[in-house]
Short mmCIF file of C-alpha atoms in Angstrom, two decimals:
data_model
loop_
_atom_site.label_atom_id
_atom_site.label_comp_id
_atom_site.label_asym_id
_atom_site.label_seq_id
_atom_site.Cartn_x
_atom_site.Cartn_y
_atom_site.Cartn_z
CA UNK A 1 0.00 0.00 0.00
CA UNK A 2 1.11 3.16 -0.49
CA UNK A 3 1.48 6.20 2.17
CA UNK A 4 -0.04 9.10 2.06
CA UNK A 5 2.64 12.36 0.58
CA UNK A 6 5.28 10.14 0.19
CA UNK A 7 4.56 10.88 -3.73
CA UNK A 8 3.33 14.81 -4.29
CA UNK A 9 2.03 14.41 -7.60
CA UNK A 10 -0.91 13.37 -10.21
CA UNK A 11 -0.12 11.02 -12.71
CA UNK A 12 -1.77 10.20 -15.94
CA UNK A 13 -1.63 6.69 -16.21
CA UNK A 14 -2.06 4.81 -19.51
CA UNK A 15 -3.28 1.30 -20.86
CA UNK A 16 -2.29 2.24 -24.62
CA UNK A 17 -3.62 0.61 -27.11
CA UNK A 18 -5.55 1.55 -30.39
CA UNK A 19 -8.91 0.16 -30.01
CA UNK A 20 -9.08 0.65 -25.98
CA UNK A 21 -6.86 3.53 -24.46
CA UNK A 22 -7.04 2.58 -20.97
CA UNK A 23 -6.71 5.87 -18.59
CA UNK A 24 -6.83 7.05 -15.13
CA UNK A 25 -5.59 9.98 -13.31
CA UNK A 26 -4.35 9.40 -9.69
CA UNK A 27 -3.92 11.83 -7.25
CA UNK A 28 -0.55 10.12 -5.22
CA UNK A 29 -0.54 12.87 -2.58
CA UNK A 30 -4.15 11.70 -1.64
CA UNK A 31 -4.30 8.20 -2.62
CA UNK A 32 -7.66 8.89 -4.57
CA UNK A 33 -8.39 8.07 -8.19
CA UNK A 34 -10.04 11.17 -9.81
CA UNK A 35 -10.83 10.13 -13.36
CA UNK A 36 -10.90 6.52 -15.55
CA UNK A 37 -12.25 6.41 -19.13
CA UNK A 38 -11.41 4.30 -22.06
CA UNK A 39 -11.21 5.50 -25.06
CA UNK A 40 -13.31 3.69 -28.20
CA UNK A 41 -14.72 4.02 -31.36
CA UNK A 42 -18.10 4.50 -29.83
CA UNK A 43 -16.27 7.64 -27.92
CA UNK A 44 -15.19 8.97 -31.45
CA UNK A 45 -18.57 8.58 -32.77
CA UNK A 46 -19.93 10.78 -29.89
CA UNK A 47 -17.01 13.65 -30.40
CA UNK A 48 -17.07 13.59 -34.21
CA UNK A 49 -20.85 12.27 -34.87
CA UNK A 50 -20.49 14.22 -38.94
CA UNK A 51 -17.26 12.28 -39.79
CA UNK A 52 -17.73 9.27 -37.95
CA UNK A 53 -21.04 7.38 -39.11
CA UNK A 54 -23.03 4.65 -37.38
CA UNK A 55 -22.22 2.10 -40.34
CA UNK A 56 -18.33 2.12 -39.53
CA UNK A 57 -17.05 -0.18 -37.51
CA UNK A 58 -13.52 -0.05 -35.63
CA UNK A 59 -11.99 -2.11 -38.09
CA UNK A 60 -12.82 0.21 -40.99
CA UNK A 61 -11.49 3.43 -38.89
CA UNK A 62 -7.84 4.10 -40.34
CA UNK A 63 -5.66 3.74 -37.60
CA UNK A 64 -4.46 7.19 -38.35
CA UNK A 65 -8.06 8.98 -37.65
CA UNK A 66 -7.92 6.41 -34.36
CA UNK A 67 -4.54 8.20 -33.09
CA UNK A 68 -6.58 11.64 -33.51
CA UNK A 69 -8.92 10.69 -31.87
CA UNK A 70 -6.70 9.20 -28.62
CA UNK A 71 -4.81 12.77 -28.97
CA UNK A 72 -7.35 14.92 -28.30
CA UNK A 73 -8.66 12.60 -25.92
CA UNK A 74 -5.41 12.92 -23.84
CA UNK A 75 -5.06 16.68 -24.61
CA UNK A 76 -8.27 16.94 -23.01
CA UNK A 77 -7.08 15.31 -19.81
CA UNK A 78 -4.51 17.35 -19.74
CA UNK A 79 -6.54 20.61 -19.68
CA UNK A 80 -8.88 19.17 -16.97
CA UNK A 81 -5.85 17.62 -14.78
CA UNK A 82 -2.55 19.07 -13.49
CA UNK A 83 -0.75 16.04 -14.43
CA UNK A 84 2.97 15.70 -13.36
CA UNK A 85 3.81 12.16 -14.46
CA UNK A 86 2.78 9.42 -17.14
CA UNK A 87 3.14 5.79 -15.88
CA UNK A 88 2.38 3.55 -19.05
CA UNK A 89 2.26 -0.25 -20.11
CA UNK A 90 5.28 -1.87 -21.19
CA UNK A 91 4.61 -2.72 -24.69
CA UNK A 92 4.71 -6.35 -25.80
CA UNK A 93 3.61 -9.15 -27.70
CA UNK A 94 4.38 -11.70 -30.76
CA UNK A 95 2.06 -9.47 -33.50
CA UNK A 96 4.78 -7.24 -35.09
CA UNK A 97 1.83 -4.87 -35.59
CA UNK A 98 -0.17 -4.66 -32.54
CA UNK A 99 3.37 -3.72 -30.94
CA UNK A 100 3.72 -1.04 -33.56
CA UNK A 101 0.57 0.50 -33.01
CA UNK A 102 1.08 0.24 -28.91
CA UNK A 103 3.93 1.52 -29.82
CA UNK A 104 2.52 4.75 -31.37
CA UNK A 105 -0.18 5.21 -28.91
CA UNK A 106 2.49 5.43 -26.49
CA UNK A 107 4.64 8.03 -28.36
CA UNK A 108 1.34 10.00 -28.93
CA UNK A 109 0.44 10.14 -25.10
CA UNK A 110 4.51 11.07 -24.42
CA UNK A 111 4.52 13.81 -26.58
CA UNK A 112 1.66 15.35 -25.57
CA UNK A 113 2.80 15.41 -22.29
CA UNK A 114 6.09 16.85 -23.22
CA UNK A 115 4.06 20.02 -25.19
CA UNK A 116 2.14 20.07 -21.99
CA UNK A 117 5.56 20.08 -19.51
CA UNK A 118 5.63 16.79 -18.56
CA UNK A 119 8.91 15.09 -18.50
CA UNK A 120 8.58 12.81 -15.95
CA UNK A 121 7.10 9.55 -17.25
CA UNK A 122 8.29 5.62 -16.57
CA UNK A 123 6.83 2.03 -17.80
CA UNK A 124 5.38 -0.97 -16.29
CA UNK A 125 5.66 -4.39 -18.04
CA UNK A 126 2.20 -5.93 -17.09
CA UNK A 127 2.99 -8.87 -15.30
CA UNK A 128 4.84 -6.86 -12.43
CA UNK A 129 1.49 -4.65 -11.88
CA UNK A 130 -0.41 -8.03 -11.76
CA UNK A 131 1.80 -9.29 -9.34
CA UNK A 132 1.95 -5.82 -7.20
CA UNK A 133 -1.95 -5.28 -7.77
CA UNK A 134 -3.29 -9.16 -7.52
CA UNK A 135 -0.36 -11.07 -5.99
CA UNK A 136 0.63 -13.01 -8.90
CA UNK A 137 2.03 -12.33 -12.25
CA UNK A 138 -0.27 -14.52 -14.30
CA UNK A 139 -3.66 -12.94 -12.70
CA UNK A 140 -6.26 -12.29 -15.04
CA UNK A 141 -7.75 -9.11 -16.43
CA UNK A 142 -11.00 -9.49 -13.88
CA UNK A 143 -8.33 -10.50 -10.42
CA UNK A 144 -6.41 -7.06 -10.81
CA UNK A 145 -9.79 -5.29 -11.32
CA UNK A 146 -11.36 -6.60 -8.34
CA UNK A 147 -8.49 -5.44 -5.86
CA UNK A 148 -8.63 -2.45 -7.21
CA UNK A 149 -12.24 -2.39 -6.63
CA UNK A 150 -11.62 -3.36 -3.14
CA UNK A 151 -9.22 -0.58 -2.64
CA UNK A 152 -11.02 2.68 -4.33
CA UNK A 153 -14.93 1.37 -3.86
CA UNK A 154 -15.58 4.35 -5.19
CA UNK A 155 -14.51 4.11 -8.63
CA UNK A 156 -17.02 2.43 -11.51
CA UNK A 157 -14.36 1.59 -13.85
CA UNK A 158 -16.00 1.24 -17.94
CA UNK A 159 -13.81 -2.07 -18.67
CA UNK A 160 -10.59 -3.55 -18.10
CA UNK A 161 -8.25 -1.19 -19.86
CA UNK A 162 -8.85 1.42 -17.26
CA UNK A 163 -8.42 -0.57 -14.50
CA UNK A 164 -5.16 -2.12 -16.12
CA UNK A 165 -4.28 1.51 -16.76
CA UNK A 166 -4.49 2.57 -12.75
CA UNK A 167 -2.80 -0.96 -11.81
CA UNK A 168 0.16 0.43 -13.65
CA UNK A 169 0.58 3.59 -12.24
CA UNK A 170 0.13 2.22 -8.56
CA UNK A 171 2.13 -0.69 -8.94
CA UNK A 172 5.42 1.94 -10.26
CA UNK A 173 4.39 3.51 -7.13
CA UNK A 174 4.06 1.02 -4.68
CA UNK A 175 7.19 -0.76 -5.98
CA UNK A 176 9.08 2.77 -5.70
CA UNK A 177 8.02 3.00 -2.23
CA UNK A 178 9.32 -0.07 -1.23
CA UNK A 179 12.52 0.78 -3.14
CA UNK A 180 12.22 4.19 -0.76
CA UNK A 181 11.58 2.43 2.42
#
């Protein structure tokens, strides 16, 4: 667990991927989750309702018009948050291309935050935030979510990805504060 103001600071932690975006924004100082969302097609439709229609389906968005999308998404958050780190998932995987595009969602989310002042981010290869969150490695999508429902009651999370998103950023955390203690 972690104590209270041993880390000052809101982080922006990320799930990224290009049909999901997990987030969540996590007030350290407080221990209290302020925001979770995840970020989908039927999210894009909502924002851009004239150039997304009802007929498309996330396979036949471009994954180009997808990255918009996720960047104003996370240029929103930053607007609405004073965010002072990113804490992201480790990207990995055996399809060449589902890396790449990780891969980009993560560069997208990084350089926002560096146009927004944010230099201060770190990753988290998923297995250690299972182990940190759940208490083993190989726990399951659903295990992690529950102990974090157990933790922050408060929170409705919309899916997995932004529960897997706030695992992340508390498992750097609580790791670093063992490392500290």
């Amino acid at each position: 667990m972690l104590i209270k103001g041993v880390f000052n600071m809101n982080i922006l932690c990320v799930d990224p991927t290009l049909n999901g975006t997990g987030l969540a924004v996590y007030d350290a100082t407080n221990d209290k989750v302020l925001y979770t969302d995840i970020i989908t097609l039927s999210g894009a439709r909502k924002r851009w309702h004239k150039v997304v229609p009802d007929h498309v389906t996330k396979d036949d968005m471009d994954y180009k018009r997808k990255l918009s999308f996720i960047g104003e998404v996370i240029e929103d958050v930053f607007k609405k948050f004073k965010i002072d780190k990113v804490i992201y998932e480790r990207s990995y995987g055996s399809n060449p291309l589902g890396v790449t595009y990780v891969g980009m969602v993560t560069g997208l989310v990084l350089g926002i935050a560096r146009m927004n002042g944010v230099y201060d981010f770190d990753d988290v290869h998923a297995s250690t935030a299972k182990k940190q969150i759940a208490g083993k490695g190989n726990a399951s999508k659903q295990e992690v979510r529950e102990e974090l429902e157990k933790r922050y009651p408060y929170v409705e999370f919309k899916g997995h990805d932004d529960s897997d998103a706030l695992a992340m950023g508390i498992a750097f955390l609580e790791t670093n504060n063992k490392e500290k203690g």
